[in-house]
XYZ file of N, CA and C in Angstrom:
651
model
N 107.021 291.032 87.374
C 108.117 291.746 88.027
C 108.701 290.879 89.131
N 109.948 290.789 89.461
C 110.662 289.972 90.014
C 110.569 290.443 91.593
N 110.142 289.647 92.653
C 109.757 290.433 94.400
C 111.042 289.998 94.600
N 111.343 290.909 95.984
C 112.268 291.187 96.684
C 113.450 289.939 96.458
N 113.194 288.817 96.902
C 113.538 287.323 97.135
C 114.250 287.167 95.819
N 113.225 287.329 94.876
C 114.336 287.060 93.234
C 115.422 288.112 93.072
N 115.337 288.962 93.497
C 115.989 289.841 92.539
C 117.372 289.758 93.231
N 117.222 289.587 94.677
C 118.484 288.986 95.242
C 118.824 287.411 95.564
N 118.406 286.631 95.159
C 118.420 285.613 94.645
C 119.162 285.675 93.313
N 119.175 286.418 92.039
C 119.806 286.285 90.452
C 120.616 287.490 90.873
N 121.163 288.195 91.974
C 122.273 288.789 91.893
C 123.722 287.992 92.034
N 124.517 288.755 91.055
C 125.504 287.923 91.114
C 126.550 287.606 92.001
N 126.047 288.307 92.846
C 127.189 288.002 94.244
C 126.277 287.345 95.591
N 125.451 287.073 94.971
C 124.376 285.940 95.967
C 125.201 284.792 95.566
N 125.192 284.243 97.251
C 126.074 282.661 97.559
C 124.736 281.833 96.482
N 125.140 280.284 96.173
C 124.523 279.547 95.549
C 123.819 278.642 96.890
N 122.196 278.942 96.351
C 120.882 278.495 97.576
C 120.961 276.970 97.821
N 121.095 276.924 99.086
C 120.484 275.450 99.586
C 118.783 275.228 99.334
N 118.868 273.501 98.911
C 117.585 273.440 98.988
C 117.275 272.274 100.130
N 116.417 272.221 101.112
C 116.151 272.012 102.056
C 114.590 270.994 101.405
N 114.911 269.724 101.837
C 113.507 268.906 101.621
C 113.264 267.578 103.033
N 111.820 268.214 103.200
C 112.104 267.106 104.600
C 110.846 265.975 104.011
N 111.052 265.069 104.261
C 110.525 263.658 103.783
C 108.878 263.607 104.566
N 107.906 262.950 104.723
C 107.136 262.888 105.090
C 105.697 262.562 103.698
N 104.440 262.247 104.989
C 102.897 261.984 104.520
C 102.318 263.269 104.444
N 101.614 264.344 104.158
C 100.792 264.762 103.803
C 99.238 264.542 104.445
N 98.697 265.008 105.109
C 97.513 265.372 105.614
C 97.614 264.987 107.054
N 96.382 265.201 107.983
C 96.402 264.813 109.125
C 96.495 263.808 110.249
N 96.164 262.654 108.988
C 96.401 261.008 109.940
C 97.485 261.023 110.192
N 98.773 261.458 109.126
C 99.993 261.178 110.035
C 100.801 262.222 110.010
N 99.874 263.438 110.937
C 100.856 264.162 111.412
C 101.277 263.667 112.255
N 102.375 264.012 113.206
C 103.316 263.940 114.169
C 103.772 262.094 114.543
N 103.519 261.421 113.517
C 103.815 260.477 113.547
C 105.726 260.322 113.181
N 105.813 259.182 113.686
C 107.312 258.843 113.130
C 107.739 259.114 111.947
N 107.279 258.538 110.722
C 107.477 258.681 109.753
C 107.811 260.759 109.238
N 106.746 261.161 109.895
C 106.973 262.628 109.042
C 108.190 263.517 109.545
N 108.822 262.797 110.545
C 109.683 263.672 111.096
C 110.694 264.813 110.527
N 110.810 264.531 109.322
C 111.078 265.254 108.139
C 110.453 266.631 108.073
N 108.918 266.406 107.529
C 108.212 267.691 107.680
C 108.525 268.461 108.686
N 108.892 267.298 110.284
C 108.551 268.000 111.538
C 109.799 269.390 111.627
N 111.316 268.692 110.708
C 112.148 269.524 110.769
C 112.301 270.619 109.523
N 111.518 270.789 108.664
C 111.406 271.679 107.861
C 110.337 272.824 108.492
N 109.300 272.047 109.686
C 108.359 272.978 110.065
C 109.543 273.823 111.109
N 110.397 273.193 112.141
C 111.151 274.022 112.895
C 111.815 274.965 112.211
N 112.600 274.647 111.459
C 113.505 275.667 110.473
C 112.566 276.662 110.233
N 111.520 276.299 109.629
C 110.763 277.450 108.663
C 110.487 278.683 110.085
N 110.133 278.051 111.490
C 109.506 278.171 112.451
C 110.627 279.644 112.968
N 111.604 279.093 113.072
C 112.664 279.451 113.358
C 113.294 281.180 112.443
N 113.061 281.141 111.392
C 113.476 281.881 110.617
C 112.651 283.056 110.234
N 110.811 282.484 110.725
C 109.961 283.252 109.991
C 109.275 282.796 108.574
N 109.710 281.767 107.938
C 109.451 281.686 106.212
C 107.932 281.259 106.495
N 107.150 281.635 105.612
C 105.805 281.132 105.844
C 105.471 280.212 104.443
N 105.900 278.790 105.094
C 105.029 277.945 104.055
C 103.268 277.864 103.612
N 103.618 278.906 102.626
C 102.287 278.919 102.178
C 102.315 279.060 100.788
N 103.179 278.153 100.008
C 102.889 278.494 98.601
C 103.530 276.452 98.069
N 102.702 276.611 96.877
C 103.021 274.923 96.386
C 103.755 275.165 94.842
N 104.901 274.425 95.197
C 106.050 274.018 94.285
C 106.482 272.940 93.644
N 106.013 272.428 92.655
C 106.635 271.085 92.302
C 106.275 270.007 93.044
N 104.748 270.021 93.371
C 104.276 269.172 94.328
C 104.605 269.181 96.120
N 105.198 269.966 96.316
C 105.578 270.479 97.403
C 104.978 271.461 98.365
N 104.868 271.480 99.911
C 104.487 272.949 100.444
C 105.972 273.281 99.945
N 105.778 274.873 100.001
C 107.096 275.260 99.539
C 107.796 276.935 100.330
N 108.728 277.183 100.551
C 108.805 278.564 101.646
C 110.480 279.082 101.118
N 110.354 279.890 101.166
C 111.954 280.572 100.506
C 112.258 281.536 101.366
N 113.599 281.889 101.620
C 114.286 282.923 102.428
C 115.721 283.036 102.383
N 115.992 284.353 103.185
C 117.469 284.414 102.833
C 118.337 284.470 104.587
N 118.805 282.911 104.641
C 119.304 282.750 106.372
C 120.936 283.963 106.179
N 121.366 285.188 106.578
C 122.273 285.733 106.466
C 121.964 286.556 104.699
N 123.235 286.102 104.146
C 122.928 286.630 102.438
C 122.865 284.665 101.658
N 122.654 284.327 102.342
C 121.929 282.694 101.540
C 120.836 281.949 101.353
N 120.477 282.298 100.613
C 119.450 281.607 99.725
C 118.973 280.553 99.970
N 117.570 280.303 100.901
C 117.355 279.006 101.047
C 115.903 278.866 100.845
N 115.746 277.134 100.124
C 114.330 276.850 99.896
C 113.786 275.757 101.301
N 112.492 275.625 101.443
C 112.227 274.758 101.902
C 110.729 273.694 101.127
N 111.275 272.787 101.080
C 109.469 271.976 100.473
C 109.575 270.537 101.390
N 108.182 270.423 101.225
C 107.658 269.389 102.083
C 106.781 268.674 101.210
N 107.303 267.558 100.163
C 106.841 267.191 98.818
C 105.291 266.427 99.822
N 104.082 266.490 98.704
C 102.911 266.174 99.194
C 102.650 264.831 98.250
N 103.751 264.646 97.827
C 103.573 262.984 96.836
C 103.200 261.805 97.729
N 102.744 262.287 98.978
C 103.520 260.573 100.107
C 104.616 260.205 99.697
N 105.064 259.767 101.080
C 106.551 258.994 101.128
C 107.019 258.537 99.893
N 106.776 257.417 99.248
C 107.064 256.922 98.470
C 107.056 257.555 97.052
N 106.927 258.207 97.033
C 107.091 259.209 95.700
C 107.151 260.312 95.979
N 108.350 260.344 97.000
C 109.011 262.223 97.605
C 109.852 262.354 96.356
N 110.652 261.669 95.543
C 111.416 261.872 94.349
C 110.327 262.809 93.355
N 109.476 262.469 93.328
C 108.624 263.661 92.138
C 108.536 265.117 92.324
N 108.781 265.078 93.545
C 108.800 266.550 93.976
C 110.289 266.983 93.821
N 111.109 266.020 94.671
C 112.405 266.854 94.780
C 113.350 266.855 93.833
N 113.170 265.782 92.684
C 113.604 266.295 91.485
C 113.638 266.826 90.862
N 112.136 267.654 90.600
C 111.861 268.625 89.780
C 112.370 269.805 90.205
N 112.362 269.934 91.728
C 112.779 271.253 92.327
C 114.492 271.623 92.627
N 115.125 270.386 92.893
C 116.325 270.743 92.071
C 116.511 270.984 90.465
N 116.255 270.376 89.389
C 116.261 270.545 88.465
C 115.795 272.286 88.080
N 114.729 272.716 88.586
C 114.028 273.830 88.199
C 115.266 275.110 88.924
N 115.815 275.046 89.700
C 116.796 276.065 90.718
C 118.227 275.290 89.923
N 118.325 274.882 89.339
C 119.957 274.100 88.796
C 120.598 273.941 89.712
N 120.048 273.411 90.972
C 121.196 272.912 92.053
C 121.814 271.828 91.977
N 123.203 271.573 91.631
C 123.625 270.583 92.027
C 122.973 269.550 93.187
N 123.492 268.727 93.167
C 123.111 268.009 94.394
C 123.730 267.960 95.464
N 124.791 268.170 95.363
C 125.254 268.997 96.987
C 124.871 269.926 97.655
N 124.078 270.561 97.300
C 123.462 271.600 97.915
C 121.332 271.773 98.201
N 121.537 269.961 97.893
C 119.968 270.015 98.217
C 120.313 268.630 99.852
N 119.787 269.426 100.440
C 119.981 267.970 102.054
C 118.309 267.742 102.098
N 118.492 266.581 101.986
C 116.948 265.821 102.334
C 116.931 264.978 104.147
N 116.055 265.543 105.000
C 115.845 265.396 106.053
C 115.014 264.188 106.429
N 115.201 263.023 106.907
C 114.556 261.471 107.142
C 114.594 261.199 108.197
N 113.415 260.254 108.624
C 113.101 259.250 109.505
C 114.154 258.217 109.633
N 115.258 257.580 110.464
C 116.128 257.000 110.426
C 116.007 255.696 112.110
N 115.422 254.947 111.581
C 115.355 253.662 112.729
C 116.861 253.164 113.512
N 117.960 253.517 112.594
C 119.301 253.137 112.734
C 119.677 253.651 113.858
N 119.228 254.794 113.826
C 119.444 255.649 115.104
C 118.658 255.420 116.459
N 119.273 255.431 117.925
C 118.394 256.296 118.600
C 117.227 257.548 118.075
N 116.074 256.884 119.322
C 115.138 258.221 119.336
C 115.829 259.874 119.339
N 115.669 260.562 118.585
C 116.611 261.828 119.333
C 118.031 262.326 118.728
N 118.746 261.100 117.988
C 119.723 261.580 117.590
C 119.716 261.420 116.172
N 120.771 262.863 116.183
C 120.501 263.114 114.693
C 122.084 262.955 113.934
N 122.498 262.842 113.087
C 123.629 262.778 111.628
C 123.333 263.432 110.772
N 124.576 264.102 109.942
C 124.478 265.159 109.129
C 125.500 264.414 108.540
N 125.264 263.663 107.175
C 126.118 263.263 106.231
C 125.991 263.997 104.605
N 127.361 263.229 104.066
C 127.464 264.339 102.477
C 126.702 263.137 101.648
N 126.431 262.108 101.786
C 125.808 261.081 101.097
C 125.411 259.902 102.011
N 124.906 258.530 101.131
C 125.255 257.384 101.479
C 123.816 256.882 100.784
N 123.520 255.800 101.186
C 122.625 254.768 100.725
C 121.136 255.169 100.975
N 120.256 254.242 100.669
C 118.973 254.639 100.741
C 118.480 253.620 102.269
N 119.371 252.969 102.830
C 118.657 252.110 103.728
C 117.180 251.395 104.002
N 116.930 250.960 102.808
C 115.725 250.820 102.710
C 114.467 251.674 103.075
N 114.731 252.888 102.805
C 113.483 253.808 103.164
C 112.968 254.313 101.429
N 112.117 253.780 101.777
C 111.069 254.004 100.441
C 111.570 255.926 100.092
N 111.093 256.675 100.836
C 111.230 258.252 100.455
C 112.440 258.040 99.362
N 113.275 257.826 100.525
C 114.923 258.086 99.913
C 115.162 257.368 98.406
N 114.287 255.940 98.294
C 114.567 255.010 96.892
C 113.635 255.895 96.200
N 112.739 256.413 96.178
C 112.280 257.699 95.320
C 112.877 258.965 94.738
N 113.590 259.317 95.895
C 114.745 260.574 95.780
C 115.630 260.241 94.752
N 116.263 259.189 95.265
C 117.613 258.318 94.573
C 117.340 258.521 92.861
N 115.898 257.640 92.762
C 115.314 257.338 90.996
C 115.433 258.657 90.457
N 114.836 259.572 91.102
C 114.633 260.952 90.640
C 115.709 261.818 90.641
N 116.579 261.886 91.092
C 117.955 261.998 91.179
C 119.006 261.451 89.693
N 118.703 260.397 89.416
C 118.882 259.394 88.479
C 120.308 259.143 88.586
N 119.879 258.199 90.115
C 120.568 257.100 90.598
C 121.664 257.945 91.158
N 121.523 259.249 91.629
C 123.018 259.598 92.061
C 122.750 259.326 93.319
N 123.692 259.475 94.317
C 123.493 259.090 95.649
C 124.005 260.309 96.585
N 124.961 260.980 95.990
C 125.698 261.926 96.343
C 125.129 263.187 96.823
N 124.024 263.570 97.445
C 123.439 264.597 98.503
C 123.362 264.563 99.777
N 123.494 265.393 100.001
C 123.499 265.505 101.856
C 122.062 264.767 101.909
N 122.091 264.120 103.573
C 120.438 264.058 104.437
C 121.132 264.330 105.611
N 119.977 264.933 106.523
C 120.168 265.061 107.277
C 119.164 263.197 108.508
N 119.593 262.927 109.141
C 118.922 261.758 109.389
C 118.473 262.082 111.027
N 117.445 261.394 111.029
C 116.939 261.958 112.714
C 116.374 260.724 113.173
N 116.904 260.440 114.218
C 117.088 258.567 115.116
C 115.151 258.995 115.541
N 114.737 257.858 115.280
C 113.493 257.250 115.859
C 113.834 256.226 116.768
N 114.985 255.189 116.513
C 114.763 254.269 117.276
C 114.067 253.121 116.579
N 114.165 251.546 117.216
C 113.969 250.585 116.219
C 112.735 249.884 116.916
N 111.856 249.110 116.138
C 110.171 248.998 117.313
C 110.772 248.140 118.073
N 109.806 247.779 118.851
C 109.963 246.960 120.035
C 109.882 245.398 119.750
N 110.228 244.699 120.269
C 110.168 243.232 119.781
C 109.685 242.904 118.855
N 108.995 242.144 118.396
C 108.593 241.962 117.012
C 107.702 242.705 116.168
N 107.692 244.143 116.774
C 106.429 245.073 115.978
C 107.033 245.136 114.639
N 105.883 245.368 113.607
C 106.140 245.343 112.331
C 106.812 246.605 112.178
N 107.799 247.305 111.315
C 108.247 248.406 111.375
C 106.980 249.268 110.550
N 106.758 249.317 109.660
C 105.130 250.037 109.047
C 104.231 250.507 110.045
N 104.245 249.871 110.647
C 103.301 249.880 112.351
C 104.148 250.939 112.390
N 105.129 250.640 113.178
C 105.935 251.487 114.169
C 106.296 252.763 113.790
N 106.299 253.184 112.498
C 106.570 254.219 111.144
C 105.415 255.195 111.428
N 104.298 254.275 111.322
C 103.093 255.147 111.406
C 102.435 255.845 113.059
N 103.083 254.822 113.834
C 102.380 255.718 115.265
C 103.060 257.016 115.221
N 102.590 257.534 116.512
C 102.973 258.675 117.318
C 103.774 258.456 118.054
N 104.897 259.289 118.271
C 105.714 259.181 119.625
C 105.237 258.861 120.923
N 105.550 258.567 121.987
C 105.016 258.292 123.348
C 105.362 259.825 123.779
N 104.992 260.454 125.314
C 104.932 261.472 125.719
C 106.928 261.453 126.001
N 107.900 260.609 126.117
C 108.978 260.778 126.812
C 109.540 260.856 124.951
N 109.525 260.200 124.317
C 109.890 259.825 122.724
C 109.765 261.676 122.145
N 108.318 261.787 122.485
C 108.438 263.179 121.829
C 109.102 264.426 122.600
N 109.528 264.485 123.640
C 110.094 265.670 124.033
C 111.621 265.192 123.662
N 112.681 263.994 123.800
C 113.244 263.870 122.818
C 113.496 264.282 121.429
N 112.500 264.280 120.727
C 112.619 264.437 119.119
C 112.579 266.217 119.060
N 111.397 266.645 119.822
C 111.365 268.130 120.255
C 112.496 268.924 120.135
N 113.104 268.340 121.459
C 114.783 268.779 121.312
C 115.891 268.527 120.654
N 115.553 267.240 119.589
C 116.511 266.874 118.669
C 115.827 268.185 117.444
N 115.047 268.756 117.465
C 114.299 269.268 115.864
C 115.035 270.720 116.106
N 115.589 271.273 116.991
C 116.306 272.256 117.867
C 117.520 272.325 117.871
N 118.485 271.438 117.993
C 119.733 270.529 117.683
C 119.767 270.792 116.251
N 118.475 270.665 115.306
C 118.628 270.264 114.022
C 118.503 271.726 113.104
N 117.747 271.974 113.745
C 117.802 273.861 113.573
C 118.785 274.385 113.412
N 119.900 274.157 114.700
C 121.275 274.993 114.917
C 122.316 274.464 113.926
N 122.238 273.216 113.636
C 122.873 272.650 112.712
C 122.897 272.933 111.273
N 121.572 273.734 110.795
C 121.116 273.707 109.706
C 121.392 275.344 109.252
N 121.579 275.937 110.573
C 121.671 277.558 110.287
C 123.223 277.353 110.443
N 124.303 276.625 111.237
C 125.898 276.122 110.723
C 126.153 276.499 109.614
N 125.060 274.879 108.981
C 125.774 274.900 107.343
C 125.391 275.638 106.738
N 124.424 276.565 106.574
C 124.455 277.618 105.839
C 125.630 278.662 105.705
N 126.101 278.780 107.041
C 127.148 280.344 107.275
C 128.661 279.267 107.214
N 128.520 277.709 107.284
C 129.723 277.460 107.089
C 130.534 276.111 106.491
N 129.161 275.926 105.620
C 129.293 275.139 104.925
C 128.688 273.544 105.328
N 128.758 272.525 104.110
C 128.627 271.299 104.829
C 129.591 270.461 105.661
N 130.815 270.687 105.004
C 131.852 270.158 106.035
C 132.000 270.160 106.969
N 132.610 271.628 107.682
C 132.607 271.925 108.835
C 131.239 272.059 109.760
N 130.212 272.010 109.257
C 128.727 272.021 110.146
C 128.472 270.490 110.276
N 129.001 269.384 109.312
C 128.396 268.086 109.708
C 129.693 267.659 110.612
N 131.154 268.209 110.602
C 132.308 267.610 111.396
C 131.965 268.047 113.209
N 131.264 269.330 113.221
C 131.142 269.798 114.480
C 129.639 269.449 115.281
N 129.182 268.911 114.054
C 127.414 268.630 114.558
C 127.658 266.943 114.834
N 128.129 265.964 113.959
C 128.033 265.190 114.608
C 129.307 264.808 115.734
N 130.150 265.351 116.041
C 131.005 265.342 117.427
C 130.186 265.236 118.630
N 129.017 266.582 118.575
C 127.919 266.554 119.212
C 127.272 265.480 119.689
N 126.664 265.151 118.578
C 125.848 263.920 118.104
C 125.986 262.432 118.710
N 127.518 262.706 118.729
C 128.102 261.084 118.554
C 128.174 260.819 120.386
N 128.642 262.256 120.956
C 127.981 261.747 122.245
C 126.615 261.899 123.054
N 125.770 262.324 122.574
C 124.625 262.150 122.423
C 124.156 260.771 122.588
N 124.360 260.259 121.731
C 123.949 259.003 121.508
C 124.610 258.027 122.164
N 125.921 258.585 123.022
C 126.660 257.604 124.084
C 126.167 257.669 125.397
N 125.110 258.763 125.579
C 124.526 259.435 126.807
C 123.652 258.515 126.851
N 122.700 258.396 125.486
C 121.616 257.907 125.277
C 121.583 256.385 125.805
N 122.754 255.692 124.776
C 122.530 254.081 125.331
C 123.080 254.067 126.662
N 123.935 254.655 127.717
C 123.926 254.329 128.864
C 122.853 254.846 129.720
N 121.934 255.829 129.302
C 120.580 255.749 129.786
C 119.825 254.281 129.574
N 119.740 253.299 128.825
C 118.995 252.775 128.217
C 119.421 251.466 128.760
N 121.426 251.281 129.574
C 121.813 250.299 129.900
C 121.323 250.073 131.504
């Protein structure tokens, strides 16, 4: 018998569900490390809304809910990084979502610590997750991520290193408040789409990150 969630979910005047996938490792060595920051923003959302990730999907933790009357998934593929595509392919494929309507959430060095971008596509920038996504995808490129600035290591640290620590105590209340930022952004595009939630989020954003480097000058 179909619970609450499905049955308005396959009604026909239910909006078509976002699927929500945040990138990350799996178990405890690298929680709250750089790299999972992904998970970190699927844990706020979920946090935020109530959804209780407690069920496994397509290799995924996995949590479903309805933000307003829209349909949203969340998974946190348990493949490790490098083979987040096994999960999130299947789980678009299994919901027939296009790919515009699945945003995958990443670790992004390009950025400042703290700041975040909400794009409709683009490249894999050499992040292993994303060249997984991409394959599994088969080769399209064309989905939202949402991207969240770590910041680039320090002089010659290896980036793998730098991927895998922990934030410093000033780094993480930063990211804290960027996962918050990323929240409000994420409950936007639900009620108003991707356009207008990534045109007004990164306006935000963009001075954010002008605040940021003249802190830094």
């Amino acid at each position: 018998m179909l619970n609450r969630f499905s049955r308005r979910l396959f009604c026909t005047a239910s909006p078509r569900p976002w699927l929500f996938v945040g990138l990350g490792n799996p178990g405890d060595k690298y929680k709250g490390t750089r790299h999972n920051v992904g998970f970190e923003m699927i844990n706020a959302f979920a946090e935020s809304q109530g959804i209780p990730m407690d069920t496994v999907h397509c290799k995924a933790i996995f949590g479903q809910c309805f933000v307003g009357d829209v349909p949203v998934f969340l998974a946190k593929p348990q493949t490790y990084m490098n083979l987040s595509g096994e999960s999130a392919g299947p789980l678009a494929a299994y919901y027939k979502l296009p790919l515009n309507r699945v945003v995958v959430f990443h670790d992004d060095m390009s950025l400042p610590c703290g700041v975040l971008r909400l794009h409709h596509k683009g490249g894999h920038g050499n992040h292993n997750g994303l060249k997984s996504v991409i394959y599994h995808f088969q080769g399209n490129r064309e989905f939202p991520r949402l991207r969240i600035g770590i910041g680039k290591p320090p002089g010659q640290m290896d980036p793998k290193a730098f991927l895998l620590q922990k934030f410093s105590a000033t780094a993480r209340e930063r990211i804290d408040a960027a996962l918050q930022e990323g929240v409000g952004a994420l409950k936007l595009l639900t009620s108003k789409g991707l356009t207008e939630s990534a045109r007004c989020f990164n306006t935000e954003q963009k001075y954010k990150h002008i605040r940021v480097q003249n802190m830094q000058t």
